[in-house]
Backbone as a ProteinNet text record, in pm:
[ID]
protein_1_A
[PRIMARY]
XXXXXXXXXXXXXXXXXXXXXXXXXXXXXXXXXXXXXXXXXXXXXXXXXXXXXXXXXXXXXXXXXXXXXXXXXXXXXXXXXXXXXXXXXXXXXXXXXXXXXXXXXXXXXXXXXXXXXXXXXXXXXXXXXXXXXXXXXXXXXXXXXXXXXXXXXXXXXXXXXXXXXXXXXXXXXXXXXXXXXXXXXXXXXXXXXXXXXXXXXXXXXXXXXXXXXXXXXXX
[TERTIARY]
13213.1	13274.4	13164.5	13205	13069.9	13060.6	12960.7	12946.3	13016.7	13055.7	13220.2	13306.3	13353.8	13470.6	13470.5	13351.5	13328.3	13356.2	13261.1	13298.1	13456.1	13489.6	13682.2	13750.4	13700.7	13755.4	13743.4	13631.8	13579.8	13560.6	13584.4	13614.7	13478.1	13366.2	13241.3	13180.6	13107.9	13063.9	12971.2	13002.9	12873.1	12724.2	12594.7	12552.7	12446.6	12458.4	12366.8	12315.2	12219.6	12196.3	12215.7	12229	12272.1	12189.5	12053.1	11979.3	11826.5	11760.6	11597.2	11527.8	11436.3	11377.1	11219.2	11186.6	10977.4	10935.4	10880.2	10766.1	10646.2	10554.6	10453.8	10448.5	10356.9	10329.6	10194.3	10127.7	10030	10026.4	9935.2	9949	10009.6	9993.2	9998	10107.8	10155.8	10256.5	10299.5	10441.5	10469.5	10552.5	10564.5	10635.1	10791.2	10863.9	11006.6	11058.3	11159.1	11264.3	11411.7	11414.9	11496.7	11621.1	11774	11906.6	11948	12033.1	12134.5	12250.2	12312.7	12443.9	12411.9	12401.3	12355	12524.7	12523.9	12668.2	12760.9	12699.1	12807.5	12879.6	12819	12856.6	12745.6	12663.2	12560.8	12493.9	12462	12379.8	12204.7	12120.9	11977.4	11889.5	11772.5	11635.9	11550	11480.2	11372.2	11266.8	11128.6	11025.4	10996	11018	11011.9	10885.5	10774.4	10696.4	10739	10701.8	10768.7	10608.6	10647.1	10514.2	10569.7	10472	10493	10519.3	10484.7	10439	10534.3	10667.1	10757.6	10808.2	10852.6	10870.6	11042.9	11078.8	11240.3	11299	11260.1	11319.1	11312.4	11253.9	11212.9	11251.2	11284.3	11324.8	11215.4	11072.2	10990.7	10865.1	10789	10633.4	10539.5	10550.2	10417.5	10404.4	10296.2	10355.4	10159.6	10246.2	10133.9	10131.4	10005.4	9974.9	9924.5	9998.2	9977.3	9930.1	9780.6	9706.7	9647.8	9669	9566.4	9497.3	9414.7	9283.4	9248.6	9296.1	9288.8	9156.2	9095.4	9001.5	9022.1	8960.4	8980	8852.6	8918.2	8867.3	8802.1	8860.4	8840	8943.1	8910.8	9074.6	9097.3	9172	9319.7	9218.2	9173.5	9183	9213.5	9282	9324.8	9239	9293.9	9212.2	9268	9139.4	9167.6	9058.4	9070.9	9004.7	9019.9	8871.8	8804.2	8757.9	8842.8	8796.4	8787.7	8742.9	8757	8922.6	8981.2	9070	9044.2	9025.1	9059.1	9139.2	9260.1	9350.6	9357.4	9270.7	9247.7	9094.4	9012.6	8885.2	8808.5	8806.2	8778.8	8773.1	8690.3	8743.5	8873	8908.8	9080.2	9058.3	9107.1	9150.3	9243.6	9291.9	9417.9	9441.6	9537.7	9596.1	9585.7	9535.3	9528.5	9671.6	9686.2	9774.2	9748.7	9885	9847	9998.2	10002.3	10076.8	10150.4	10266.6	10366.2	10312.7	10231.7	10210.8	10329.2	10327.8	10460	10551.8	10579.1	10697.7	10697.3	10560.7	10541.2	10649.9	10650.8	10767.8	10656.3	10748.2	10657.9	10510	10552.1	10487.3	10381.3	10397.6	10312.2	10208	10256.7	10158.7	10040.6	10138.4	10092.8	9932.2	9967.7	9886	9725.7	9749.7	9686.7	9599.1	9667.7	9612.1	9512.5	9575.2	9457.2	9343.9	9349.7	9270.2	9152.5	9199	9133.5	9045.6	9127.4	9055.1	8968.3	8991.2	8899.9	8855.4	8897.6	8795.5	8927.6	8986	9053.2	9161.9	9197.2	9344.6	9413.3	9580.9	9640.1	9782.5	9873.2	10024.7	10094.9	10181.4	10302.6	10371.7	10402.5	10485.8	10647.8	10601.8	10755.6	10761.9	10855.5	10836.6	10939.8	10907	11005.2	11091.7	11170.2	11293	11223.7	11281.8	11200.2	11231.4	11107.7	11109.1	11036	11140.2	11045.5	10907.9	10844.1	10630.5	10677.1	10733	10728.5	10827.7	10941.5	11060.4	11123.9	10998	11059.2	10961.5	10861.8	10802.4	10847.9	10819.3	10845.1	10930.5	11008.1	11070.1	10961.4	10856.1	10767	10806.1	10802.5	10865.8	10766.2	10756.5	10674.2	10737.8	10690.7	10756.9	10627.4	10611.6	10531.2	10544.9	10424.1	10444.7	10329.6	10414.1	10303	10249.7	10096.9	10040.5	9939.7	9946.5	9856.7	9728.5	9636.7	9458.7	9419.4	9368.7	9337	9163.1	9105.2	8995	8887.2	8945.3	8871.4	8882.9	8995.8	8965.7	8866.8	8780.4	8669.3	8644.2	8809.8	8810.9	8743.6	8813.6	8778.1	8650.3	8585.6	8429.3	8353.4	8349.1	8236.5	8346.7	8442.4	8535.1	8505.5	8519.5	8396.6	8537.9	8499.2	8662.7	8660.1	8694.3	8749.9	8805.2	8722.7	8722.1	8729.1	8844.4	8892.3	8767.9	8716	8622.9	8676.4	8611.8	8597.7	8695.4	8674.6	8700.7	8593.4	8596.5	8453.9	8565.3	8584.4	8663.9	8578.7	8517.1	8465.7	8576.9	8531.9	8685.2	8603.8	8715.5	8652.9	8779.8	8697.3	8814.9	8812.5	8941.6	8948.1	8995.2	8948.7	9062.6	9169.1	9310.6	9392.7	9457.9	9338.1	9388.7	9268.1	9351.2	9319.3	9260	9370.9	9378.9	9328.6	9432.5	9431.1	9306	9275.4	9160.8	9024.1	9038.7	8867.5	8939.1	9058.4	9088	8957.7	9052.6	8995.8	8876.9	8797.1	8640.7	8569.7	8636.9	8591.5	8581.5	8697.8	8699.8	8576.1	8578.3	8466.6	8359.4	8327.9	8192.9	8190.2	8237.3	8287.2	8373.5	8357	8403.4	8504.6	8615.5	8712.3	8871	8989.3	9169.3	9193.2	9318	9368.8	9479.7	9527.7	9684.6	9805.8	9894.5	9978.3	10038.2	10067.4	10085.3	10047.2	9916.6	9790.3	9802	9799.2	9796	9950.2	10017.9	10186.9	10208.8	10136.6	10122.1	10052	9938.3	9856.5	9913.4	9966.4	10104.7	10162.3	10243.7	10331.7	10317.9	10184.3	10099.9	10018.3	9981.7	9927.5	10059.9	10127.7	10253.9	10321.8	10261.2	10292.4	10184.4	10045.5	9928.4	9861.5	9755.3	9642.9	9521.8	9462.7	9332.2	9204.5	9173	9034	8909.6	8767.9	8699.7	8655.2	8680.4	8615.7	8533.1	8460.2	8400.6	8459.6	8483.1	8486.5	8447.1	8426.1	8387.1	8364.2	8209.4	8241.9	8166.7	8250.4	8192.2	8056.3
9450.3	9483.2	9496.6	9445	9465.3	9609.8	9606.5	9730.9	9752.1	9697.1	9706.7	9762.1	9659.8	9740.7	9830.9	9938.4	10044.1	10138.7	10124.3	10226.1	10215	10116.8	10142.4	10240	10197.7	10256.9	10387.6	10456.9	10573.1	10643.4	10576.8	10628.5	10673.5	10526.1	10574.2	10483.9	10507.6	10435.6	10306.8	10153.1	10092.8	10108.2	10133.3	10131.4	10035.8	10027.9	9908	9925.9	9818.9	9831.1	9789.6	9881.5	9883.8	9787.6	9837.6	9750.8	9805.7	9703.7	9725.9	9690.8	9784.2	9795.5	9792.5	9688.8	9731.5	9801.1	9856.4	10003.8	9909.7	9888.2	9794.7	9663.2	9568.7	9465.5	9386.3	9351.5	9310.1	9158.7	9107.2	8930.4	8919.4	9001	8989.2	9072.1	9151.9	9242.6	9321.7	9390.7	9483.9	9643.6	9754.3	9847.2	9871.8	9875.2	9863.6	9953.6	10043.9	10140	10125.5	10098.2	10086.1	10190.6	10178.5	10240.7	10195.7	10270	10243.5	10345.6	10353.3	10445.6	10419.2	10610.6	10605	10568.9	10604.9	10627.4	10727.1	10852.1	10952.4	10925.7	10776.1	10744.8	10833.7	10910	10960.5	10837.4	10811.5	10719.9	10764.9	10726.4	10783.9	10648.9	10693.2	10638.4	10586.5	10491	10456.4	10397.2	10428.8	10345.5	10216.8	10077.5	9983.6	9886.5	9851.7	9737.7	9642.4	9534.4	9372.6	9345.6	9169.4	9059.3	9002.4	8935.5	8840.8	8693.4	8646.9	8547.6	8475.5	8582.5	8517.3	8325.1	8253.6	8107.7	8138.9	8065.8	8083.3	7989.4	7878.5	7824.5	7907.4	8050.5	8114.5	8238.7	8269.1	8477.1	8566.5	8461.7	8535	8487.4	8608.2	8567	8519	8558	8491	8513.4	8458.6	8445.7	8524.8	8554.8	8639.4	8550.4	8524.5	8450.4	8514.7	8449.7	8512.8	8364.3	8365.1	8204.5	8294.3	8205.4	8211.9	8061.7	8139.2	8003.4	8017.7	7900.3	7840	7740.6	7720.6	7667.1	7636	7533.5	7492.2	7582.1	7643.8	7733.2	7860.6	7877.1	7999.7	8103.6	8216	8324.7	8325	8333.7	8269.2	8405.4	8375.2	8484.2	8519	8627.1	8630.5	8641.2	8494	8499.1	8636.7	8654.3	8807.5	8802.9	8852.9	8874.2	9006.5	9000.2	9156.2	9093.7	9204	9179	9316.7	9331.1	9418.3	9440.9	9559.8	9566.9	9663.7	9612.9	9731	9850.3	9812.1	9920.2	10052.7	9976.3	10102.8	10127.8	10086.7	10120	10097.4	9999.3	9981.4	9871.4	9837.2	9686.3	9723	9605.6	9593.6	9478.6	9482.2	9454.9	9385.5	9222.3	9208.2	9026.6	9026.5	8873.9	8795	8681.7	8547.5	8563.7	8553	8616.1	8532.2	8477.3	8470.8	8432.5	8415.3	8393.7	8228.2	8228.5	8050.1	8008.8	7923.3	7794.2	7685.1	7709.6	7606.2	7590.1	7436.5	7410.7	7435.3	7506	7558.5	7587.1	7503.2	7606.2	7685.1	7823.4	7875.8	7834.3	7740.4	7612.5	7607.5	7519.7	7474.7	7569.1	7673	7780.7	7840.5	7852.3	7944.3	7806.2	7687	7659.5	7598.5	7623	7603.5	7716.2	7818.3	7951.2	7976.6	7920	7925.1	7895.5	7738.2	7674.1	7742.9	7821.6	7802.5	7932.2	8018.5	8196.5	8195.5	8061.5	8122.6	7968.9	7848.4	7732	7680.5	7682.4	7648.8	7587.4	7435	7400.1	7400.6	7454.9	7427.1	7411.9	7451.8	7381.7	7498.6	7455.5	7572.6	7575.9	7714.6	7753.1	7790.6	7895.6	7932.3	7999.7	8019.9	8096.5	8180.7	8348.8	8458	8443.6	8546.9	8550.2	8592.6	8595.9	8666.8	8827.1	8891.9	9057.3	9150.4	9282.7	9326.9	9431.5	9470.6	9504.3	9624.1	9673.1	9815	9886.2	9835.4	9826.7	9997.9	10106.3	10240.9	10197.2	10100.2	10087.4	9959.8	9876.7	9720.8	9663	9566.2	9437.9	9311.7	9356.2	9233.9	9209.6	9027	8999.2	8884.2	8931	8796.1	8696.1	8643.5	8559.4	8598.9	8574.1	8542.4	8406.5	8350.1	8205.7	8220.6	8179	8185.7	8040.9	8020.7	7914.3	7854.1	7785.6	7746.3	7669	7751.2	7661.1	7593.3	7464.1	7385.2	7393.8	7534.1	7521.6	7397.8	7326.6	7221.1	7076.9	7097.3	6978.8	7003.3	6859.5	6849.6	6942.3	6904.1	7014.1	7136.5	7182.4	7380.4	7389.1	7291.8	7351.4	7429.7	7351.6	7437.3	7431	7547.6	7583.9	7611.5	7602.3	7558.6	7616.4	7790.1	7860.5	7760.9	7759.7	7725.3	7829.1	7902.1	8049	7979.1	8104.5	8076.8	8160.6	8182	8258.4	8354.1	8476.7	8584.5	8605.7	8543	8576.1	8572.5	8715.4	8725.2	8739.1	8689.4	8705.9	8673	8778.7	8758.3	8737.7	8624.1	8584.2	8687.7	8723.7	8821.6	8754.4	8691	8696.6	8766.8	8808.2	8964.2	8871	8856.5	8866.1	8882.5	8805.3	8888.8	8976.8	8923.7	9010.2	9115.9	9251	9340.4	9412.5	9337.4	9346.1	9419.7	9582.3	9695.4	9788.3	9758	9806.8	9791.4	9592.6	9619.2	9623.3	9666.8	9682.8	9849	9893.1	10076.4	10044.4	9962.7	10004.3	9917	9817.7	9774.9	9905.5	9965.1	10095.1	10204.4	10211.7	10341.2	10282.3	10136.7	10039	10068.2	10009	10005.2	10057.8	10081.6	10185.6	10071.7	10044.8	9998.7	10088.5	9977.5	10012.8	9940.6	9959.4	9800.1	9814.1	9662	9687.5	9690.4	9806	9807.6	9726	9565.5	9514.7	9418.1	9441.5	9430.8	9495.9	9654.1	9718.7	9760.5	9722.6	9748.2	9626.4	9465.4	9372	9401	9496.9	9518.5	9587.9	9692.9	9819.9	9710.2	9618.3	9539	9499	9405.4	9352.4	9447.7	9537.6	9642.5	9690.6	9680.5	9769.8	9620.5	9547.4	9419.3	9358.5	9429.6	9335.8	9442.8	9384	9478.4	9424	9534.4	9453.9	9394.7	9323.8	9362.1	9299.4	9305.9	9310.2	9203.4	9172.3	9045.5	9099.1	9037.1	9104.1	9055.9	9116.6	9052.9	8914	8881.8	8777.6	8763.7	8757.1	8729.6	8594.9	8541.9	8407.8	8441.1
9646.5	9775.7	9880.8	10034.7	10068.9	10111.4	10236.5	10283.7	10418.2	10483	10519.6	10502.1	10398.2	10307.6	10279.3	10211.4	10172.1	10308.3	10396.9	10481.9	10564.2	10564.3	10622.7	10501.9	10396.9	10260.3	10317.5	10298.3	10313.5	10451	10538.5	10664.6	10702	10672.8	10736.6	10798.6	10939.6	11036.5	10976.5	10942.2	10942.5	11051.7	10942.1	11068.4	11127.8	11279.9	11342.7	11443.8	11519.2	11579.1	11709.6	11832.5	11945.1	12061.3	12116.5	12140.9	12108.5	12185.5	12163.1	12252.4	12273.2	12452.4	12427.1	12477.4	12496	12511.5	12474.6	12510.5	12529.5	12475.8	12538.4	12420.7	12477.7	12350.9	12413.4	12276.5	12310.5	12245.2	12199.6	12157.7	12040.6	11963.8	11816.6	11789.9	11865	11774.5	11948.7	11894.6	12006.6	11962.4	12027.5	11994.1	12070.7	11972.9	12043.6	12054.9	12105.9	12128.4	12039.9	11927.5	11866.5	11898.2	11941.4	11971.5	11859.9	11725.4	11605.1	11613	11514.2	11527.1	11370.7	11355.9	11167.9	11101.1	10945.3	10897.5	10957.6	11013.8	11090.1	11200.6	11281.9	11382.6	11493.7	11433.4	11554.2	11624.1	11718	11797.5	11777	11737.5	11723.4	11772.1	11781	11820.7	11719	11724.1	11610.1	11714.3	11657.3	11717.3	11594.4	11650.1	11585	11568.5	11506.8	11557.3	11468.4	11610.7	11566.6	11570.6	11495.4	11552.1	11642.3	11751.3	11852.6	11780.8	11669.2	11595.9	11551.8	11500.6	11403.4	11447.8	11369.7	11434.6	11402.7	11511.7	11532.3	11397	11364.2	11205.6	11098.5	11072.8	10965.8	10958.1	10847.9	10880.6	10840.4	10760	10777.1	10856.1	10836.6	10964.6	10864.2	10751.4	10679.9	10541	10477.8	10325.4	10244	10092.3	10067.9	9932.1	9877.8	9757.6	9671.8	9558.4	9387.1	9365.2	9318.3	9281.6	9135.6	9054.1	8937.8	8897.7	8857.8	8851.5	8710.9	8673.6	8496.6	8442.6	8441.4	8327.5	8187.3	8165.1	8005.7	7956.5	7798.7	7704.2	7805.7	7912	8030.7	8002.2	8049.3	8068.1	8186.1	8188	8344.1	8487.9	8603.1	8697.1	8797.6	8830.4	8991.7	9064.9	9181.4	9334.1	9431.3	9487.8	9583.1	9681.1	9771	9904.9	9961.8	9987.9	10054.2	10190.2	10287.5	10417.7	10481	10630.5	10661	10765.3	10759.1	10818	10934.3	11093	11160.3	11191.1	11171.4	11164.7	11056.7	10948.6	10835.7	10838.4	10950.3	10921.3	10836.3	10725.8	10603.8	10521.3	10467	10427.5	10283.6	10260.3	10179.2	10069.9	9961.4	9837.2	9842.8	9926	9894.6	9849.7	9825.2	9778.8	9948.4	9877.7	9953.9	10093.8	10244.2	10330.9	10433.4	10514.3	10638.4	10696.9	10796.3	10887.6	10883.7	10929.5	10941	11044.6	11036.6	11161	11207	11330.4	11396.7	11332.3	11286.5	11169.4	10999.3	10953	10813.7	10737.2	10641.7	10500.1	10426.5	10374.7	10335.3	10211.3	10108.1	10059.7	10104.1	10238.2	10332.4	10345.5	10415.1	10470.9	10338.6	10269.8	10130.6	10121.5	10044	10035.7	10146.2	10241.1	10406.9	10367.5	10390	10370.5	10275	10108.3	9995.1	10046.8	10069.7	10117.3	10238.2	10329.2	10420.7	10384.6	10327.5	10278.1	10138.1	10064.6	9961.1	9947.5	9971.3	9919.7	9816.8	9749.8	9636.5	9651	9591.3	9605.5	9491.6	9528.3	9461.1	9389	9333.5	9332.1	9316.5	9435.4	9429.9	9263.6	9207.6	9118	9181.3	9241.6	9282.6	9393.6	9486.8	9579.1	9592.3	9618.8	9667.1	9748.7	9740.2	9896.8	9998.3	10118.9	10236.9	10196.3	10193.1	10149.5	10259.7	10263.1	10404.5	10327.5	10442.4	10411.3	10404.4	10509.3	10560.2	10636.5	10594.3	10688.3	10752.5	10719.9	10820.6	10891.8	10949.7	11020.7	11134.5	11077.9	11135.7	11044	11133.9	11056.5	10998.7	11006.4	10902.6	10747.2	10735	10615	10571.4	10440.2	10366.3	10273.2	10223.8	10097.5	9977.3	9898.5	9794.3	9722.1	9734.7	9696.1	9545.6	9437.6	9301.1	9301.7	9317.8	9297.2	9179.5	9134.8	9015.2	9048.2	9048.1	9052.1	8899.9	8926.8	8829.1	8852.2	8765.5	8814.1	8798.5	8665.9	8602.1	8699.6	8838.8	8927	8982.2	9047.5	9126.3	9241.2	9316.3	9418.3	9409.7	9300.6	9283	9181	9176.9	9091.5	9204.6	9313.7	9416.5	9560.8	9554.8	9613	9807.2	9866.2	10026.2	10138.8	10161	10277.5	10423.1	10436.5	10606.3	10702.8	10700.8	10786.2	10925.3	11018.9	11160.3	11230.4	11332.3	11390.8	11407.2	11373.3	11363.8	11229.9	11124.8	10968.8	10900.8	10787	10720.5	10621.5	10496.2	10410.9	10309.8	10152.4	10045.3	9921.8	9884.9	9732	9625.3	9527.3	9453.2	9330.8	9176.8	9119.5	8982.4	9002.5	8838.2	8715.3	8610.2	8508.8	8498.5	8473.8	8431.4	8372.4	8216.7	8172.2	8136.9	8170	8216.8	8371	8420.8	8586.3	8628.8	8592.2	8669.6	8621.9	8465.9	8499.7	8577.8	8582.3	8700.4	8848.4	8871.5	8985.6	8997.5	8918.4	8921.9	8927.5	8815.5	8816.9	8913.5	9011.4	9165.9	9290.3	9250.9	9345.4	9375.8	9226.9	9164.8	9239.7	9265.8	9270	9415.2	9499.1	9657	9726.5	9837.3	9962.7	10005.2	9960.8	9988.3	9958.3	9998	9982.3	9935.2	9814.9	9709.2	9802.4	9842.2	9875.6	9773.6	9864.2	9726.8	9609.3	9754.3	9669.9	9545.3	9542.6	9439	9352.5	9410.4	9284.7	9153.6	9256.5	9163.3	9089.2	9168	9052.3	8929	8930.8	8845.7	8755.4	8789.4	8723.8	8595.4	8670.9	8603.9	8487.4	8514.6	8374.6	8302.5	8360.2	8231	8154.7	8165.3	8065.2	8021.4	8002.4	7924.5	7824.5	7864.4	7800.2	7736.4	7700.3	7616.5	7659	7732.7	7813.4	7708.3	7747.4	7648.7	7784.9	7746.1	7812.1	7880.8	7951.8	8089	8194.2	8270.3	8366.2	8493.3	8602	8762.4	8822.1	8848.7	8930.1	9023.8	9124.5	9314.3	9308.5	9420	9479.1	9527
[MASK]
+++++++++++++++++++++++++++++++++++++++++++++++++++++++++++++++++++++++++++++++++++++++++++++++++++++++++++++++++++++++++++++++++++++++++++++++++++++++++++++++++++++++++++++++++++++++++++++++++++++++++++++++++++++++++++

């Protein structure tokens, strides 16, 4: 039944939103004045941030990559990138990321992106639904695109980023297996933040695997 139905059933307000007003905006993103009417039928306020970016063909702004990089008689490892983030002061721990260019499917972008942040090509597996980041904050939405690196092609022996100016992005790649632990013992090492959603991938596969010992990897 949807959620409709339910509330006529139950004699409760769907709730939505009324309108949304600028407070300021800058290139990249803006803060909105969000007006809704909760389930009580109260009318309330939200402060909203949008991106400026989103592309009108798409419901999301940009896509986040799960790449593993395979080798023959190798153990499988996740690609990851350490950059610095201004907004957290700090450099960050996170999966391969970026933004939909013009007419991009997410596909598209996902692999553009590999390419341009760590040097490496390679083949879409599968791709997510559009999922929201942070949604008591902003309506930002990603996809997750799973990609497969063939480290043993020519391409990816001596892997060469295509950094935009003003990108300092270091590839860093873990083992899989036993993810979450050199996640932890990268931490202990460096003054960095894992993003969450790094580290809840990591969650996942530790309560599926049995680590045993590999070491890190930096480019």
């Amino acid at each position: 039944m949807s959620n409709i139905g339910d509330a006529a059933k139950n004699n409760v307000t769907v709730p939505h939103v009324v309108k949304e007003e600028i407070i300021a905006a800058g290139k990249w993103a803006r803060l909105e004045k969000t007006t809704y009417v909760d389930p009580s039928g109260k009318t309330r306020t939200w402060e909203t941030v949008k991106r400026t970016t989103r592309r009108s063909h798409t419901a999301t702004d940009g896509v986040q990559i799960l790449a593993i990089l395979s080798r023959a008689h190798h153990k499988d490892f996740v690609v990851l990138v350490k950059q610095f983030r201004p907004p957290m002061g700090c450099y960050t721990l996170e999966f391969p990321a970026g933004l939909i260019d013009g007419s991009e499917s997410a596909e598209t972008a996902a692999l553009r992106e590999l390419k341009e942040e760590t040097g490496y090509r390679g083949e879409v597996v599968r791709v997510s639904p559009v999922m929201c980041l942070d949604p008591g904050l902003s309506n930002c939405t990603t996809q997750f695109v799973m990609v497969s690196i063939n480290g043993d092609d020519p391409d990816n022996l001596r892997p060469t980023q295509e950094l935009d100016d003003g990108e300092f992005i270091d590839v860093i790649l873990l083992p899989l297996d036993g993810f979450q632990i050199k996640i932890d013992e990268l931490l202990q090492k460096e003054d960095m933040v894992v993003d969450a959603k790094v580290y809840i991938y990591s969650v996942g596969l530790q309560a599926f695997t049995k680590p045993s010992e590999i070491p890190a990897v930096r480019q």
